């Protein structure tokens, strides 16, 4: 975890250094470890997703894109990716909230 933190600090500091062999190895191992990781969306959170999709659809005229089933699939994929990144076997309410915020901000039209 310390290696990952160091990499993140370099990225945030915007240093143009090339990744060292140790960093590359760590990232490859991390990705390899997560490649077989497939978090599930618990039944208890399905209604959260449905209600959010329903709210988006009701506000569809405020957005540049149509709110379609593809949006719902993308929402679920991002929630699962958030859980995977944190090495959790199931999507949590935290993942749902994070993705909800991303969607709300990305679909907004500034006026």
mmCIF file of C-alpha atoms in Angstrom:
data_model
loop_
_atom_site.group_PDB
_atom_site.id
_atom_site.type_symbol
_atom_site.label_atom_id
_atom_site.label_comp_id
_atom_site.label_asym_id
_atom_site.label_seq_id
_atom_site.Cartn_x
_atom_site.Cartn_y
_atom_site.Cartn_z
ATOM 1 C CA UNK A 1 0.000 0.000 0.000
ATOM 2 C CA UNK A 2 2.935 2.341 0.682
ATOM 3 C CA UNK A 3 4.161 1.908 -2.897
ATOM 4 C CA UNK A 4 0.745 2.843 -4.222
ATOM 5 C CA UNK A 5 0.667 5.923 -2.004
ATOM 6 C CA UNK A 6 4.078 7.013 -3.316
ATOM 7 C CA UNK A 7 2.911 6.598 -6.915
ATOM 8 C CA UNK A 8 -0.221 8.614 -6.184
ATOM 9 C CA UNK A 9 1.839 11.396 -4.588
ATOM 10 C CA UNK A 10 4.057 11.619 -7.687
ATOM 11 C CA UNK A 11 1.036 11.766 -9.962
ATOM 12 C CA UNK A 12 -0.616 14.466 -7.874
ATOM 13 C CA UNK A 13 2.628 16.458 -7.753
ATOM 14 C CA UNK A 14 2.628 16.196 -11.577
ATOM 15 C CA UNK A 15 6.206 15.023 -11.744
ATOM 16 C CA UNK A 16 7.183 13.902 -15.208
ATOM 17 C CA UNK A 17 9.309 11.052 -13.938
ATOM 18 C CA UNK A 18 9.094 7.714 -15.643
ATOM 19 C CA UNK A 19 7.723 4.890 -13.549
ATOM 20 C CA UNK A 20 10.499 2.808 -12.054
ATOM 21 C CA UNK A 21 10.680 -0.948 -12.463
ATOM 22 C CA UNK A 22 9.341 -1.428 -8.920
ATOM 23 C CA UNK A 23 6.346 0.791 -9.597
ATOM 24 C CA UNK A 24 5.562 -0.951 -12.861
ATOM 25 C CA UNK A 25 5.791 -4.323 -11.134
ATOM 26 C CA UNK A 26 3.486 -3.176 -8.346
ATOM 27 C CA UNK A 27 0.866 -1.825 -10.773
ATOM 28 C CA UNK A 28 0.988 -4.994 -12.882
ATOM 29 C CA UNK A 29 0.546 -7.184 -9.800
ATOM 30 C CA UNK A 30 -2.322 -4.990 -8.575
ATOM 31 C CA UNK A 31 -4.087 -5.224 -11.947
ATOM 32 C CA UNK A 32 -3.449 -8.962 -12.136
ATOM 33 C CA UNK A 33 -4.851 -9.424 -8.640
ATOM 34 C CA UNK A 34 -8.000 -7.497 -9.559
ATOM 35 C CA UNK A 35 -8.527 -9.119 -12.953
ATOM 36 C CA UNK A 36 -10.419 -12.033 -11.419
ATOM 37 C CA UNK A 37 -12.265 -9.778 -8.988
ATOM 38 C CA UNK A 38 -15.959 -9.383 -9.878
ATOM 39 C CA UNK A 39 -17.895 -7.517 -7.168
ATOM 40 C CA UNK A 40 -21.616 -8.150 -6.956
ATOM 41 C CA UNK A 41 -24.418 -5.629 -6.657
ATOM 42 C CA UNK A 42 -26.386 -6.743 -3.575
ATOM 43 C CA UNK A 43 -30.154 -7.043 -3.937
ATOM 44 C CA UNK A 44 -30.508 -4.502 -1.119
ATOM 45 C CA UNK A 45 -28.880 -1.804 -3.297
ATOM 46 C CA UNK A 46 -30.738 -2.546 -6.532
ATOM 47 C CA UNK A 47 -33.582 -0.242 -5.508
ATOM 48 C CA UNK A 48 -31.076 2.595 -4.916
ATOM 49 C CA UNK A 49 -29.967 2.284 -8.538
ATOM 50 C CA UNK A 50 -33.536 2.088 -9.850
ATOM 51 C CA UNK A 51 -34.642 5.160 -7.885
ATOM 52 C CA UNK A 52 -31.641 7.175 -9.056
ATOM 53 C CA UNK A 53 -32.275 6.169 -12.689
ATOM 54 C CA UNK A 54 -35.907 7.184 -12.273
ATOM 55 C CA UNK A 55 -34.874 10.620 -10.948
ATOM 56 C CA UNK A 56 -32.450 11.077 -13.838
ATOM 57 C CA UNK A 57 -35.127 10.136 -16.370
ATOM 58 C CA UNK A 58 -37.508 12.687 -14.835
ATOM 59 C CA UNK A 59 -34.858 15.412 -15.311
ATOM 60 C CA UNK A 60 -33.768 14.201 -18.749
ATOM 61 C CA UNK A 61 -34.648 17.498 -20.448
ATOM 62 C CA UNK A 62 -31.903 19.194 -18.383
ATOM 63 C CA UNK A 63 -29.178 16.972 -19.861
ATOM 64 C CA UNK A 64 -27.368 16.852 -23.181
ATOM 65 C CA UNK A 65 -27.888 13.100 -23.478
ATOM 66 C CA UNK A 66 -30.889 10.820 -23.312
ATOM 67 C CA UNK A 67 -31.257 8.821 -20.105
ATOM 68 C CA UNK A 68 -31.486 5.301 -21.483
ATOM 69 C CA UNK A 69 -30.889 1.779 -20.156
ATOM 70 C CA UNK A 70 -27.289 2.252 -21.268
ATOM 71 C CA UNK A 71 -26.925 4.908 -18.523
ATOM 72 C CA UNK A 72 -28.136 2.375 -15.938
ATOM 73 C CA UNK A 73 -25.631 -0.227 -17.187
ATOM 74 C CA UNK A 74 -22.842 2.369 -17.012
ATOM 75 C CA UNK A 75 -23.874 3.318 -13.488
ATOM 76 C CA UNK A 76 -23.678 -0.292 -12.334
ATOM 77 C CA UNK A 77 -20.319 -0.856 -14.080
ATOM 78 C CA UNK A 78 -18.835 2.212 -12.376
ATOM 79 C CA UNK A 79 -20.180 1.149 -8.976
ATOM 80 C CA UNK A 80 -18.643 -2.303 -9.440
ATOM 81 C CA UNK A 81 -15.363 -0.738 -10.600
ATOM 82 C CA UNK A 82 -15.299 1.380 -7.440
ATOM 83 C CA UNK A 83 -15.784 -1.731 -5.307
ATOM 84 C CA UNK A 84 -13.146 -3.614 -7.326
ATOM 85 C CA UNK A 85 -10.635 -0.800 -6.943
ATOM 86 C CA UNK A 86 -11.110 -1.042 -3.172
ATOM 87 C CA UNK A 87 -10.959 -4.851 -3.305
ATOM 88 C CA UNK A 88 -14.468 -5.361 -1.973
ATOM 89 C CA UNK A 89 -16.540 -8.373 -2.990
ATOM 90 C CA UNK A 90 -19.763 -6.344 -3.016
ATOM 91 C CA UNK A 91 -20.819 -2.866 -4.051
ATOM 92 C CA UNK A 92 -21.558 -0.712 -1.010
ATOM 93 C CA UNK A 93 -23.679 2.365 -0.452
ATOM 94 C CA UNK A 94 -20.408 4.323 -0.559
ATOM 95 C CA UNK A 95 -19.808 3.125 -4.150
ATOM 96 C CA UNK A 96 -23.372 4.018 -5.131
ATOM 97 C CA UNK A 97 -23.034 7.508 -3.620
ATOM 98 C CA UNK A 98 -19.705 8.088 -5.364
ATOM 99 C CA UNK A 99 -21.080 7.088 -8.771
ATOM 100 C CA UNK A 100 -24.281 9.063 -8.177
ATOM 101 C CA UNK A 101 -22.149 12.171 -7.607
ATOM 102 C CA UNK A 102 -20.123 11.493 -10.771
ATOM 103 C CA UNK A 103 -23.292 11.121 -12.834
ATOM 104 C CA UNK A 104 -24.945 14.199 -11.361
ATOM 105 C CA UNK A 105 -21.888 16.320 -12.096
ATOM 106 C CA UNK A 106 -21.186 14.922 -15.556
ATOM 107 C CA UNK A 107 -24.758 15.202 -16.842
ATOM 108 C CA UNK A 108 -25.215 18.765 -15.613
ATOM 109 C CA UNK A 109 -25.550 21.539 -18.142
ATOM 110 C CA UNK A 110 -24.117 24.855 -16.988
ATOM 111 C CA UNK A 111 -26.443 27.763 -17.753
#
